[in-house]
Structures are given as structure tokens and as C-alpha cells.
């Protein structure tokens, strides 16, 4: 066919749909859409108010996880989700919704800062250049974004509100009784009035300002504390646990990471653990993501138990209080504050050599072990497989159930930050304890009867027996016995006993930690916090926001000798004296005073914690969002009791942190009355990844994928055979394909169709440039069904379509509608293709209503060609806001099928029914049939077996 030879084709068919035609059409309509504000979604009020008719429609808020504007620009893998949400948003517009869809930029971050460190160029300059580049790349795809609503998190008018939210969080506390955040001023009032006892027992009036600040710091939802953090001298910064590798080094740069105590800002997200867990149930999210959040929050039910020691007690947290009789030793985290207190001056008589670690005194042993533990990350300390290390403290505590004296160890597998930082060790039933007991020759006592054949003599076992589904044995004391009980009952009985004795209680513990919120960086939001001469932190009043980033000479934090743990961070902002030391009147009645600014910046996550709210009301200078506008777009409604964005699409890699942080901020803002929706995202959808083939030469180095030749299933580069594997797409693997390349070769509509047709949206799929042409051909045939390639004239006729065409059309309409609503874009495209092929095969001129419906069907997927054809068909208004076709049910069902109805095994009737009929409906129809009624002759019915659509078998009583 001439299609394979474009030059010849152009002569024969000057009006064929080609890449050049696509390019012209696409650029032209993009300009018109921009000029007409086609995608502007009106608000119910404010400066984006508009078309009351549109506002009266049901709303749809469709959102993408916004991109980081990387200098490398986009490759074809990036826009997969953006195209998907665009198709969905367009479909919603055509089905009567006021649709909000826009895209901003998550623009603070390390790459721009590192570039700045290397080149001295301001990160704002490179970031803005990257944003502009991405914007033009995205514009070319024809995404229907409301551009009036776009922003970047680095815009001072945006981060003014990020800072403002920080101030709200700082100035609030979590009221455990009301189970919500309240202004800190209410807590102060309760302390002042005596309604609530002041911790420490003194009266509020008697406390100094610093003492009050310390107390309030224990309550504030944003608080500074001396927390053990991952300090990386080589990078000059503190790292989150996720940024530290399993062997205790920085993910980036591979430098040693040390545990150090530093004054850092934290967010008290743990106060919300229960609500973050419970509210997951109301969200329409993939189960896998909900599960990851549940695990991250990690709720465990257990007990706290006191083990007496020297007239005091060590409190442990355990989830297996039913195994108390099997506790043969205790372990404290090396950092546990009670360690020094109970460590005796000398080893007790007869202390086992392996317990002392070769040290002369317990004090020495503890000090040496602590130093060793401090150099490891939590992840490393928790690693299951590794050998258990530790040292005896020289002290013994009493097991409260049987009065036994058991040795107290310190070991790094117990973490200070979890539970109480102390455990009772039950080696028979916990694998870590088992390994430790073996290494330190400690008794292993079976108290849960193994369900396998290993027997109850635990000294002969190879590993622990850890099960909840078994019976308790060897567990009776003076006034309590658990023998014979199942685990669950034993837990209940012993908890009740502990509580009665006043030596323990049932508790719930969470794995979730407070969120470390400071970074020693330049390119982030400055904290709206200043310290007075007493070192007390004050938040800036709203009138002083935004607090803009100062210009600095040097963007890097000071770095140190990577191995020198005795260093502490020196941030880029701290070197700027004029900015740091200021005299301010905070409006708190204290008048102008000298202050020192906080010199850390917020972490990258901050800006993405609330951006869904700002899209709603992006220019509001009085409020972060007007309540009425927030209520309109996001407020709770039927089926969405916690409100939120109607559809949020992004990668599954953000399962935990971003989504958890954003949920947390929403809940605080909700509690404080600023928004009506306690959840930010009602429906979440994770798109798959576009993968790409990587070609490697004999040395294993990637070679440019674009230069590969394929011969008989083998791959060659410059004549040399290379290996092919599936991997990520990107510059470093030399396999990136840019959207521009595809747009130039085929047009943006083809690219959109190809990305949507590659497979189900949530599945990963390999990119194959050679397959793109398939969608190009579809668009060419579509064009040819409407436009004469030789003359450019519209060829449709006003004749009525024939019956088969009507059936093909309405089935397509019905299927495409359902598919687009259900985000099944690949099958929607298959249905459009089928209809289009039907018309092509029919060979005759297409009837106008069919052609128009076809154009409307493809409009969400390929908006430019649809707009062009729609106008060519004589419509003055844009295709974007047309009504999506509705199927006529008469043509949707296939011709009927015959259903046989049997009574007592004999055929009594034959019914003509729809092939799509349900079992229930078919049963009703069959039982109502005259012949069946006659055959039953008033007998009752014992059983009806239905195999829709072909068989009903009735067994009379
Ligand atoms: C005795 C016991 C017996 C335990 C047994 C387990 C099995 P989850 O479920 O993850 O909450 N643990 C408590 N605090 C710890 C800490 N700071 N560092 C390390 N481990 C700690 O885990 C709770 C269990 O982990 C607790 O229950 C405790 O060991 C341990 F057959 O106590 B268990």
C-alpha cells in the first residue's frame, strides 16, 4: 500500500492524515484552546469564578502526582499517567461534569541544589528552566490542563502557605480525649486555670518562660527535640532512615552514617496513628497500598510489664505476654537511660566469660558496646540474619510471674525508639532471642507447645517455635496459671492478672515514628521560626510570611571528614548573618526584640503535603483556600465520607511517605477547621511503568537503543551482537525516547493512543517504537472515513446507517463509555478500532451521525484530530464540551439467544433472551412464562438451577 511510501502517498493523496498534517492541526488547536480557556474549570466564587452553568454541574477533581522538574526533561515513560488522567478528565467533561485538572511542579529538591553547588548557578534559575522545558513538552501532548491553576512549590506565594501550615501545626496539640488537634492556646488556658494538671506538678504561673516552652514542646504537633538522627558528616546532612543503606551508609555517596543527637524539628504524626489507620477503610485505594500503609503504621496489641530491679522496675513492651514464664533474660537498648543506673561496679561472682565481652568491669563493657552500637543504623541493627551481639550489664531483674532472677543484657537488636526500649527475651518462641540465647548460652524454655514433632525440650531445638495457634505449657506460678490455654486466652488472662497486681497493662504500640522534618539544605522552604535570647522558639506572624530564602554565596552544607562522628551540621542558611540575626516585633506584645532564625529548611515532602488544596484557589492571598471552594471540589459527599480528590494517579513508589504525610496534614487542617475533608485523596490509582529494552555490548555497557538492528531474533550494534534485556527507560541506559521524537514522526494523538493502548493502565509494559505506527494507521483510517484524501472535502452523507452499522456503533458507544469510566483505555481503543474498521470495510461513504459519534468517541483519547474533524463536520463549537454519545439499548444487545427451560428434566419452553441476561433476571422470566406456569400446575418450587443465558432447570416441590 502507498502508506508505506510517504512521498508517493503525498502526491496521490495531498489531504491524507500525515505527521505534517498532525503537527499543523495539533499546534493550531492547542493555541485555540489556550486562547479560549477551553479547560478553565470555574470555581463557585473568587477570582476563578465563571460560568454558573458549569458550576451547577457535578464536579470531578482529577489529579496527577506532580513531577519534579528534572533538567533531563521527559521521556515517553513519564507522561503515561498524565495522558491517562487527561483522557479520563476529558471523558468526564463530556459526561456533564465540571472538571478540575491541572498540573504543578514539585520543585524544591536536591538535584538543582547539587547543580548549584557545582556551578554556583542559583537553583531557582535551573529549576525554572527545567519547568519551562517540561511545560512545553507537556503542552505538545495536548493535555487539557487549567493552566491558571498551575504553580510550583518554590513560588513564594505558594510556600508562604506551606510555612503558614507549619505555623498552624506548631501552634497546636493533640487532645487525646477529643481525638483531634486543638490550638495550643487552649492547652495553655487549661494549664493556667488548673483545669489540667501541669506536668511536674507546679502551677503554670510559677514556671519560667523556658520551662513553659519545654512543657508545651511535649505537646506541640511540630516540635524541636534532641533526637537520635542519622548524621552523615561526608554529606554534611542528616538522613531519613530510608536514605540509609542496610550496612549503615548513605544511599547517596556511600558515606558512613552515625547516630547522633541533634536538635531537629519533628512532626508528631504518631498522634494520628489510629486515625490514619482507621480512615484507610473509607478510601478507594489499591489494597496493596493500604496494606503497606497499615504495615508502616504497624499497630501491635500487647502489654507493658514491669520487671522489678533494685526497688525500681524496668518496663518492657511485649506482644506475647502469654510467654512470660518463658522469659529467661532481659535486653535493654544500649541507649536505654536506666543502663548506667543498674550497672554494678564489678561482675557478679561466677559471671560467664561469654557474657562479659572480655571486659574487666560491667561499666567498661557497656561503654565499649554503646560506642559500637552508635555507629549502626536501625535497619542494620534489626537485620534478621545477622549474628546477635550484646553484653551483660552485671544486673539481674525479677520475672514477676515466677520470682526468678534473670540477667539483664544490652544488645543492639533492641531499639530505643520502639516500645519501651526494653524487652523480656523468650528465646524458645522468638527467633532473635533464640539466636542470642544460643550465642550467650542462656536457658531456652518452651512455654508454647510446638505443633510439630520437635517436643517440648527446647534445648534440643534448631530454631524458635513462633506461633499464635498453639497451647501454653510450663506456665504456672503461685497465683496464676496459663497451662492449657490457647495463646489468645492466655494473653487475656495474664493481662488481667498483671493489671490486677498493678505491674502491667494491655497497650497498643505503633511502629510509626514521628516525622523528622529538618534538613541541612538550602533549596527548601525556610522555617517560619525564630529563637529569642532564651532559645525559645516563636512562630512568625502571618504578616511576615512568606519568609523568603535569602541569597547565599555557597549552597552546600559544610561537609566534614566522613569518618569524624564528632561533628555537627552547619547549614547554608546559618552562614548568612544578616539574615539569621534579626530584630523583629512579632506582635505578641513584647515589642521589637533580637531573634535568631531557624537555619534548617523543610524536607522535600512539605510542598507535596497539601498541593491538592492550592489548585482549588491558587491566587488567594488571604487564605490557603476559601472554605466554600474547598467544600465544592473536595468536601465529603455520598460514597466519599472523608471527601478528597476524586481520582489521584501516580506511581506505587509513593505508597507510604508522601501519601501518609499528605493524609496527616489534611487531618490537622481539618481538625483546626480550615478544610472540610479529613482525607486528601478519595480514589488512588497506580499506573504501571513504561519499561524499555536495554542493549548491552560484550563488556556489559549499554549501547544506544536507537542504533540497534534486529536480524533473525538477534540484535546488533555496529555489526557486533549485543544482549537485550528489559529495564528502566533513561539517559544512562541509552534507551530514552523523547515524546518529541514520536510527535515529529507521527503526531501527539498517535503517541497518546499508543501509550493508552499498550496494555491495562496499572500494568508495566515495554516500549516498542516500531509498534507506534499501528495507532497512526488507525488515525489515518479514521480521517479517511470522514475526509477525501484527494480533495480534502468531507465525505459523509446524510443517509440513515444500516442495521449492522447501527449495531456496531451502539455496541462501541456502550463499551467505550464503560471502559473510559473504568480507566480501561486499552480496551476502549480496541472498540473504537473495531468500529472504525467496520466502517472502512463497508466501503461506502459514512453516514453523518455515525461519523460524528465516532469522532466524539475518540475525542478524549485523540483530542486534536477529533477537534479538527468535528469542526470539519460543520460544528462551530469545540468538541471538548460536547456530550459523549449514549448508546441506544435496542442496538446494544446481540440478537437474542434461545434459552431452554426444563421442568423435571423435560423441555417445557424456549425463550428468546439477551445474551447478557443475568441469572436472576432469567429465572424471573422463566418462572413467569405461560408454558412453565402451566407445567408447574400450582406445584411449589424446590430448586431452580440457572445457567444464563441458555438453560433454566426447575425442580418442583
Ligand atoms: C516477648 C516475646 C515473645 C516477643 C515472643 C515476641 C515473641 P511487634 O509485633 O513488631 O510490635 N520488641 C519490643 N520492643 C522492642 C524493641 N524496642 N526493639 C526490638 N524488639 C522489641 O513486636 C513486638 C515484639 O518485639 C515484642 O514482643 C518484643 O518481643 C519485641 F515469643 O516480647 B516480644
mmCIF file of N, CA and C in Angstrom, residues 744-854:
data_model
loop_
_atom_site.group_PDB
_atom_site.id
_atom_site.type_symbol
_atom_site.label_atom_id
_atom_site.label_comp_id
_atom_site.label_asym_id
_atom_site.label_seq_id
_atom_site.Cartn_x
_atom_site.Cartn_y
_atom_site.Cartn_z
ATOM 1 N N UNK A 744 7.083 14.138 16.326
ATOM 2 C CA UNK A 744 7.547 14.527 14.996
ATOM 3 C C UNK A 744 7.249 13.455 13.963
ATOM 4 N N UNK A 745 7.419 12.211 14.366
ATOM 5 C CA UNK A 745 7.231 11.140 13.392
ATOM 6 C C UNK A 745 5.755 10.854 13.111
ATOM 7 N N UNK A 746 4.907 11.009 14.144
ATOM 8 C CA UNK A 746 3.503 10.609 13.963
ATOM 9 C C UNK A 746 2.475 11.623 14.461
ATOM 10 N N UNK A 747 2.885 12.488 15.378
ATOM 11 C CA UNK A 747 1.917 13.393 15.997
ATOM 12 C C UNK A 747 1.582 12.961 17.418
ATOM 13 N N UNK A 748 1.112 13.944 18.200
ATOM 14 C CA UNK A 748 0.824 13.687 19.618
ATOM 15 C C UNK A 748 -0.361 12.748 19.793
ATOM 16 N N UNK A 749 -1.358 12.836 18.917
ATOM 17 C CA UNK A 749 -2.525 11.954 19.072
ATOM 18 C C UNK A 749 -2.116 10.489 18.963
ATOM 19 N N UNK A 750 -1.198 10.210 18.035
ATOM 20 C CA UNK A 750 -0.720 8.830 17.893
ATOM 21 C C UNK A 750 0.012 8.396 19.158
ATOM 22 N N UNK A 751 0.860 9.281 19.678
ATOM 23 C CA UNK A 751 1.587 8.949 20.899
ATOM 24 C C UNK A 751 0.615 8.662 22.045
ATOM 25 N N UNK A 752 -0.382 9.519 22.177
ATOM 26 C CA UNK A 752 -1.381 9.332 23.250
ATOM 27 C C UNK A 752 -2.060 7.975 23.102
ATOM 28 N N UNK A 753 -2.509 7.704 21.875
ATOM 29 C CA UNK A 753 -3.206 6.438 21.654
ATOM 30 C C UNK A 753 -2.288 5.257 21.952
ATOM 31 N N UNK A 754 -1.055 5.355 21.471
ATOM 32 C CA UNK A 754 -0.138 4.234 21.682
ATOM 33 C C UNK A 754 0.065 3.973 23.175
ATOM 34 N N UNK A 755 0.318 5.041 23.934
ATOM 35 C CA UNK A 755 0.561 4.844 25.373
ATOM 36 C C UNK A 755 -0.657 4.240 26.059
ATOM 37 N N UNK A 756 -1.839 4.658 25.626
ATOM 38 C CA UNK A 756 -3.047 4.133 26.263
ATOM 39 C C UNK A 756 -3.390 2.724 25.782
ATOM 40 N N UNK A 757 -2.923 2.369 24.572
ATOM 41 C CA UNK A 757 -3.284 1.067 24.008
ATOM 42 C C UNK A 757 -2.326 -0.041 24.435
ATOM 43 N N UNK A 758 -1.176 0.343 25.022
ATOM 44 C CA UNK A 758 -0.120 -0.638 25.298
ATOM 45 C C UNK A 758 -0.541 -1.768 26.231
ATOM 46 N N UNK A 759 -1.530 -1.519 27.050
ATOM 47 C CA UNK A 759 -1.954 -2.570 27.983
ATOM 48 C C UNK A 759 -2.776 -1.935 29.079
ATOM 49 N N UNK A 760 -3.271 -2.748 30.022
ATOM 50 C CA UNK A 760 -4.011 -2.162 31.139
ATOM 51 C C UNK A 760 -3.135 -1.127 31.848
ATOM 52 N N UNK A 761 -3.760 -0.054 32.272
ATOM 53 C CA UNK A 761 -3.016 1.095 32.799
ATOM 54 C C UNK A 761 -2.159 0.749 34.017
ATOM 55 N N UNK A 762 -2.598 -0.195 34.808
ATOM 56 C CA UNK A 762 -1.852 -0.458 36.047
ATOM 57 C C UNK A 762 -0.743 -1.498 35.880
ATOM 58 N N UNK A 763 -0.496 -1.898 34.648
ATOM 59 C CA UNK A 763 0.494 -2.939 34.412
ATOM 60 C C UNK A 763 1.715 -2.324 33.719
ATOM 61 N N UNK A 764 2.891 -2.803 34.048
ATOM 62 C CA UNK A 764 4.091 -2.298 33.381
ATOM 63 C C UNK A 764 4.200 -2.922 32.003
ATOM 64 N N UNK A 765 4.772 -2.157 31.074
ATOM 65 C CA UNK A 765 4.844 -2.669 29.708
ATOM 66 C C UNK A 765 6.062 -2.109 29.004
ATOM 67 N N UNK A 766 6.618 -2.903 28.087
ATOM 68 C CA UNK A 766 7.799 -2.423 27.384
ATOM 69 C C UNK A 766 7.437 -1.494 26.222
ATOM 70 N N UNK A 767 8.193 -0.456 26.099
ATOM 71 C CA UNK A 767 8.023 0.485 24.995
ATOM 72 C C UNK A 767 8.567 -0.162 23.724
ATOM 73 N N UNK A 768 7.830 0.016 22.617
ATOM 74 C CA UNK A 768 8.310 -0.522 21.360
ATOM 75 C C UNK A 768 8.003 0.494 20.260
ATOM 76 N N UNK A 769 9.004 1.268 19.904
ATOM 77 C CA UNK A 769 8.796 2.349 18.939
ATOM 78 C C UNK A 769 8.193 1.831 17.634
ATOM 79 N N UNK A 770 8.591 0.603 17.263
ATOM 80 C CA UNK A 770 8.092 0.092 15.980
ATOM 81 C C UNK A 770 6.594 -0.177 15.990
ATOM 82 N N UNK A 771 6.022 -0.318 17.173
ATOM 83 C CA UNK A 771 4.600 -0.639 17.250
ATOM 84 C C UNK A 771 3.721 0.613 17.206
ATOM 85 N N UNK A 772 4.366 1.790 17.331
ATOM 86 C CA UNK A 772 3.587 3.031 17.416
ATOM 87 C C UNK A 772 2.770 3.253 16.148
ATOM 88 N N UNK A 773 3.322 2.816 15.035
ATOM 89 C CA UNK A 773 2.693 3.081 13.738
ATOM 90 C C UNK A 773 1.284 2.491 13.658
ATOM 91 N N UNK A 774 1.006 1.452 14.433
ATOM 92 C CA UNK A 774 -0.328 0.841 14.431
ATOM 93 C C UNK A 774 -1.403 1.869 14.758
ATOM 94 N N UNK A 775 -1.140 2.709 15.745
ATOM 95 C CA UNK A 775 -2.124 3.718 16.139
ATOM 96 C C UNK A 775 -2.202 4.844 15.117
ATOM 97 N N UNK A 776 -1.073 5.101 14.468
ATOM 98 C CA UNK A 776 -1.040 6.111 13.403
ATOM 99 C C UNK A 776 -1.969 5.673 12.277
ATOM 100 N N UNK A 777 -1.918 4.388 11.943
ATOM 101 C CA UNK A 777 -2.781 3.849 10.875
ATOM 102 C C UNK A 777 -4.254 3.983 11.267
ATOM 103 N N UNK A 778 -4.541 3.750 12.544
ATOM 104 C CA UNK A 778 -5.930 3.898 13.000
ATOM 105 C C UNK A 778 -6.415 5.320 12.718
ATOM 106 N N UNK A 779 -5.571 6.291 13.056
ATOM 107 C CA UNK A 779 -5.994 7.683 12.857
ATOM 108 C C UNK A 779 -6.107 8.004 11.369
ATOM 109 N N UNK A 780 -5.228 7.419 10.572
ATOM 110 C CA UNK A 780 -5.332 7.653 9.121
ATOM 111 C C UNK A 780 -6.650 7.103 8.564
ATOM 112 N N UNK A 781 -7.033 5.914 9.054
ATOM 113 C CA UNK A 781 -8.287 5.325 8.564
ATOM 114 C C UNK A 781 -9.492 6.112 9.066
ATOM 115 N N UNK A 782 -9.370 6.597 10.301
ATOM 116 C CA UNK A 782 -10.446 7.432 10.843
ATOM 117 C C UNK A 782 -10.639 8.665 9.964
ATOM 118 N N UNK A 783 -9.538 9.303 9.662
ATOM 119 C CA UNK A 783 -9.537 10.516 8.834
ATOM 120 C C UNK A 783 -10.186 10.215 7.480
ATOM 121 N N UNK A 784 -9.762 9.076 6.911
ATOM 122 C CA UNK A 784 -10.239 8.694 5.579
ATOM 123 C C UNK A 784 -11.731 8.368 5.589
ATOM 124 N N UNK A 785 -12.247 8.011 6.737
ATOM 125 C CA UNK A 785 -13.686 7.739 6.816
ATOM 126 C C UNK A 785 -14.504 9.028 6.849
ATOM 127 N N UNK A 786 -13.818 10.159 7.005
ATOM 128 C CA UNK A 786 -14.541 11.433 7.078
ATOM 129 C C UNK A 786 -14.109 12.378 5.957
ATOM 130 N N UNK A 787 -12.821 12.306 5.582
ATOM 131 C CA UNK A 787 -12.259 13.300 4.663
ATOM 132 C C UNK A 787 -11.742 12.618 3.395
ATOM 133 N N UNK A 788 -12.010 13.214 2.266
ATOM 134 C CA UNK A 788 -11.487 12.713 0.996
ATOM 135 C C UNK A 788 -10.017 13.096 0.893
ATOM 136 N N UNK A 789 -9.160 12.088 0.762
ATOM 137 C CA UNK A 789 -7.718 12.343 0.784
ATOM 138 C C UNK A 789 -7.243 13.119 -0.435
ATOM 139 N N UNK A 790 -8.007 13.045 -1.502
ATOM 140 C CA UNK A 790 -7.577 13.745 -2.713
ATOM 141 C C UNK A 790 -8.026 15.202 -2.691
ATOM 142 N N UNK A 791 -9.240 15.440 -2.207
ATOM 143 C CA UNK A 791 -9.787 16.805 -2.306
ATOM 144 C C UNK A 791 -9.822 17.525 -0.965
ATOM 145 N N UNK A 792 -9.767 16.772 0.118
ATOM 146 C CA UNK A 792 -9.880 17.396 1.430
ATOM 147 C C UNK A 792 -11.327 17.667 1.823
ATOM 148 N N UNK A 793 -12.274 17.280 0.947
ATOM 149 C CA UNK A 793 -13.693 17.510 1.246
ATOM 150 C C UNK A 793 -14.203 16.463 2.241
ATOM 151 N N UNK A 794 -15.174 16.860 3.038
ATOM 152 C CA UNK A 794 -15.834 15.909 3.933
ATOM 153 C C UNK A 794 -16.708 14.987 3.093
ATOM 154 N N UNK A 795 -16.623 13.686 3.365
ATOM 155 C CA UNK A 795 -17.321 12.716 2.506
ATOM 156 C C UNK A 795 -18.583 12.154 3.131
ATOM 157 N N UNK A 796 -18.896 12.533 4.343
ATOM 158 C CA UNK A 796 -20.032 11.878 4.987
ATOM 159 C C UNK A 796 -21.344 12.218 4.266
ATOM 160 N N UNK A 797 -22.307 11.310 4.392
ATOM 161 C CA UNK A 797 -23.590 11.512 3.731
ATOM 162 C C UNK A 797 -24.705 11.560 4.768
ATOM 163 N N UNK A 798 -25.815 12.131 4.386
ATOM 164 C CA UNK A 798 -26.896 12.273 5.357
ATOM 165 C C UNK A 798 -27.816 11.064 5.440
ATOM 166 N N UNK A 799 -27.463 9.986 4.715
ATOM 167 C CA UNK A 799 -28.327 8.798 4.707
ATOM 168 C C UNK A 799 -28.343 8.104 6.074
ATOM 169 N N UNK A 800 -29.422 7.385 6.303
ATOM 170 C CA UNK A 800 -29.544 6.586 7.530
ATOM 171 C C UNK A 800 -28.540 5.426 7.497
ATOM 172 N N UNK A 801 -27.876 5.129 8.594
ATOM 173 C CA UNK A 801 -26.975 3.969 8.609
ATOM 174 C C UNK A 801 -27.777 2.656 8.569
ATOM 175 N N UNK A 802 -27.136 1.618 8.041
ATOM 176 C CA UNK A 802 -27.840 0.332 8.021
ATOM 177 C C UNK A 802 -27.814 -0.315 9.409
ATOM 178 N N UNK A 803 -28.592 -1.358 9.547
ATOM 179 C CA UNK A 803 -28.774 -2.011 10.842
ATOM 180 C C UNK A 803 -27.443 -2.527 11.445
ATOM 181 N N UNK A 804 -26.623 -3.189 10.621
ATOM 182 C CA UNK A 804 -25.356 -3.715 11.166
ATOM 183 C C UNK A 804 -24.468 -2.576 11.640
ATOM 184 N N UNK A 805 -24.444 -1.482 10.899
ATOM 185 C CA UNK A 805 -23.619 -0.352 11.318
ATOM 186 C C UNK A 805 -24.160 0.236 12.627
ATOM 187 N N UNK A 806 -25.484 0.317 12.719
ATOM 188 C CA UNK A 806 -26.068 0.840 13.961
ATOM 189 C C UNK A 806 -25.682 -0.050 15.146
ATOM 190 N N UNK A 807 -25.704 -1.356 14.919
ATOM 191 C CA UNK A 807 -25.323 -2.263 15.998
ATOM 192 C C UNK A 807 -23.841 -2.071 16.370
ATOM 193 N N UNK A 808 -23.004 -1.992 15.359
ATOM 194 C CA UNK A 808 -21.570 -1.799 15.622
ATOM 195 C C UNK A 808 -21.349 -0.492 16.382
ATOM 196 N N UNK A 809 -22.071 0.535 15.964
ATOM 197 C CA UNK A 809 -21.897 1.852 16.588
ATOM 198 C C UNK A 809 -22.326 1.826 18.059
ATOM 199 N N UNK A 810 -23.519 1.325 18.306
ATOM 200 C CA UNK A 810 -24.035 1.420 19.673
ATOM 201 C C UNK A 810 -23.321 0.474 20.630
ATOM 202 N N UNK A 811 -22.871 -0.639 20.091
ATOM 203 C CA UNK A 811 -22.058 -1.500 20.958
ATOM 204 C C UNK A 811 -20.754 -0.804 21.326
ATOM 205 N N UNK A 812 -20.172 -0.121 20.338
ATOM 206 C CA UNK A 812 -18.927 0.609 20.613
ATOM 207 C C UNK A 812 -19.185 1.703 21.646
ATOM 208 N N UNK A 813 -20.267 2.446 21.455
ATOM 209 C CA UNK A 813 -20.570 3.534 22.399
ATOM 210 C C UNK A 813 -20.707 2.973 23.814
ATOM 211 N N UNK A 814 -21.479 1.918 23.914
ATOM 212 C CA UNK A 814 -21.730 1.329 25.225
ATOM 213 C C UNK A 814 -20.427 0.865 25.875
ATOM 214 N N UNK A 815 -19.623 0.161 25.092
ATOM 215 C CA UNK A 815 -18.380 -0.385 25.635
ATOM 216 C C UNK A 815 -17.372 0.704 25.967
ATOM 217 N N UNK A 816 -17.226 1.672 25.086
ATOM 218 C CA UNK A 816 -16.226 2.724 25.302
ATOM 219 C C UNK A 816 -16.586 3.547 26.532
ATOM 220 N N UNK A 817 -17.861 3.836 26.677
ATOM 221 C CA UNK A 817 -18.306 4.567 27.866
ATOM 222 C C UNK A 817 -17.877 3.848 29.150
ATOM 223 N N UNK A 818 -18.185 2.568 29.195
ATOM 224 C CA UNK A 818 -17.844 1.818 30.416
ATOM 225 C C UNK A 818 -16.331 1.738 30.608
ATOM 226 N N UNK A 819 -15.632 1.543 29.504
ATOM 227 C CA UNK A 819 -14.176 1.419 29.602
ATOM 228 C C UNK A 819 -13.532 2.721 30.075
ATOM 229 N N UNK A 820 -13.978 3.851 29.540
ATOM 230 C CA UNK A 820 -13.362 5.117 29.936
ATOM 231 C C UNK A 820 -13.661 5.417 31.399
ATOM 232 N N UNK A 821 -14.871 5.121 31.816
ATOM 233 C CA UNK A 821 -15.219 5.347 33.218
ATOM 234 C C UNK A 821 -14.349 4.463 34.122
ATOM 235 N N UNK A 822 -14.059 3.248 33.649
ATOM 236 C CA UNK A 822 -13.286 2.299 34.459
ATOM 237 C C UNK A 822 -11.787 2.349 34.203
ATOM 238 N N UNK A 823 -11.301 3.381 33.528
ATOM 239 C CA UNK A 823 -9.871 3.568 33.228
ATOM 240 C C UNK A 823 -9.299 2.411 32.396
ATOM 241 N N UNK A 824 -10.139 1.757 31.622
ATOM 242 C CA UNK A 824 -9.655 0.678 30.749
ATOM 243 C C UNK A 824 -9.461 1.225 29.338
ATOM 244 N N UNK A 825 -8.449 2.036 29.209
ATOM 245 C CA UNK A 825 -8.275 2.774 27.955
ATOM 246 C C UNK A 825 -7.863 1.867 26.806
ATOM 247 N N UNK A 826 -7.114 0.818 27.109
ATOM 248 C CA UNK A 826 -6.682 -0.085 26.033
ATOM 249 C C UNK A 826 -7.877 -0.768 25.380
ATOM 250 N N UNK A 827 -8.834 -1.209 26.181
ATOM 251 C CA UNK A 827 -9.977 -1.890 25.567
ATOM 252 C C UNK A 827 -10.905 -0.877 24.896
ATOM 253 N N UNK A 828 -10.942 0.339 25.414
ATOM 254 C CA UNK A 828 -11.743 1.373 24.743
ATOM 255 C C UNK A 828 -11.192 1.601 23.333
ATOM 256 N N UNK A 829 -9.872 1.662 23.231
ATOM 257 C CA UNK A 829 -9.262 1.886 21.914
ATOM 258 C C UNK A 829 -9.567 0.700 20.986
ATOM 259 N N UNK A 830 -9.538 -0.500 21.545
ATOM 260 C CA UNK A 830 -9.850 -1.668 20.717
ATOM 261 C C UNK A 830 -11.260 -1.557 20.149
ATOM 262 N N UNK A 831 -12.177 -1.040 20.950
ATOM 263 C CA UNK A 831 -13.569 -0.932 20.485
ATOM 264 C C UNK A 831 -13.732 0.159 19.434
ATOM 265 N N UNK A 832 -13.040 1.268 19.621
ATOM 266 C CA UNK A 832 -13.084 2.324 18.607
ATOM 267 C C UNK A 832 -12.486 1.797 17.303
ATOM 268 N N UNK A 833 -11.399 1.047 17.440
ATOM 269 C CA UNK A 833 -10.732 0.499 16.247
ATOM 270 C C UNK A 833 -11.676 -0.437 15.494
ATOM 271 N N UNK A 834 -12.384 -1.244 16.254
ATOM 272 C CA UNK A 834 -13.302 -2.198 15.628
ATOM 273 C C UNK A 834 -14.388 -1.467 14.841
ATOM 274 N N UNK A 835 -14.936 -0.442 15.446
ATOM 275 C CA UNK A 835 -15.977 0.323 14.757
ATOM 276 C C UNK A 835 -15.420 0.973 13.498
ATOM 277 N N UNK A 836 -14.245 1.562 13.662
ATOM 278 C CA UNK A 836 -13.637 2.249 12.528
ATOM 279 C C UNK A 836 -13.344 1.265 11.392
ATOM 280 N N UNK A 837 -12.859 0.093 11.767
ATOM 281 C CA UNK A 837 -12.586 -0.926 10.741
ATOM 282 C C UNK A 837 -13.876 -1.370 10.060
ATOM 283 N N UNK A 838 -14.920 -1.472 10.837
ATOM 284 C CA UNK A 838 -16.214 -1.846 10.245
ATOM 285 C C UNK A 838 -16.593 -0.839 9.154
ATOM 286 N N UNK A 839 -16.425 0.445 9.472
ATOM 287 C CA UNK A 839 -16.799 1.485 8.506
ATOM 288 C C UNK A 839 -15.890 1.429 7.284
ATOM 289 N N UNK A 840 -14.600 1.185 7.537
ATOM 290 C CA UNK A 840 -13.653 1.111 6.425
ATOM 291 C C UNK A 840 -14.027 -0.047 5.505
ATOM 292 N N UNK A 841 -14.324 -1.176 6.117
ATOM 293 C CA UNK A 841 -14.651 -2.372 5.319
ATOM 294 C C UNK A 841 -15.936 -2.187 4.543
ATOM 295 N N UNK A 842 -16.902 -1.508 5.155
ATOM 296 C CA UNK A 842 -18.179 -1.307 4.477
ATOM 297 C C UNK A 842 -17.963 -0.588 3.147
ATOM 298 N N UNK A 843 -16.920 0.225 3.066
ATOM 299 C CA UNK A 843 -16.513 0.796 1.788
ATOM 300 C C UNK A 843 -17.319 2.006 1.345
ATOM 301 N N UNK A 844 -18.566 2.124 1.783
ATOM 302 C CA UNK A 844 -19.400 3.236 1.331
ATOM 303 C C UNK A 844 -19.108 4.489 2.143
ATOM 304 N N UNK A 845 -19.629 5.624 1.669
ATOM 305 C CA UNK A 845 -19.490 6.855 2.437
ATOM 306 C C UNK A 845 -20.189 6.662 3.779
ATOM 307 N N UNK A 846 -19.582 7.206 4.827
ATOM 308 C CA UNK A 846 -20.105 7.008 6.176
ATOM 309 C C UNK A 846 -21.257 7.973 6.424
ATOM 310 N N UNK A 847 -22.269 7.480 7.108
ATOM 311 C CA UNK A 847 -23.402 8.363 7.371
ATOM 312 C C UNK A 847 -23.033 9.327 8.503
ATOM 313 N N UNK A 848 -23.548 10.531 8.397
ATOM 314 C CA UNK A 848 -23.132 11.622 9.278
ATOM 315 C C UNK A 848 -23.256 11.296 10.771
ATOM 316 N N UNK A 849 -24.411 10.816 11.235
ATOM 317 C CA UNK A 849 -24.488 10.562 12.683
ATOM 318 C C UNK A 849 -23.459 9.544 13.163
ATOM 319 N N UNK A 850 -23.135 8.594 12.298
ATOM 320 C CA UNK A 850 -22.133 7.601 12.695
ATOM 321 C C UNK A 850 -20.757 8.260 12.780
ATOM 322 N N UNK A 851 -20.426 9.050 11.767
ATOM 323 C CA UNK A 851 -19.126 9.725 11.754
ATOM 324 C C UNK A 851 -19.001 10.648 12.967
ATOM 325 N N UNK A 852 -20.056 11.357 13.285
ATOM 326 C CA UNK A 852 -19.996 12.303 14.410
ATOM 327 C C UNK A 852 -19.809 11.558 15.728
ATOM 328 N N UNK A 853 -20.535 10.461 15.872
ATOM 329 C CA UNK A 853 -20.374 9.686 17.111
ATOM 330 C C UNK A 853 -18.960 9.144 17.229
ATOM 331 N N UNK A 854 -18.446 8.677 16.109
ATOM 332 C CA UNK A 854 -17.091 8.119 16.131
ATOM 333 C C UNK A 854 -16.082 9.187 16.573
#
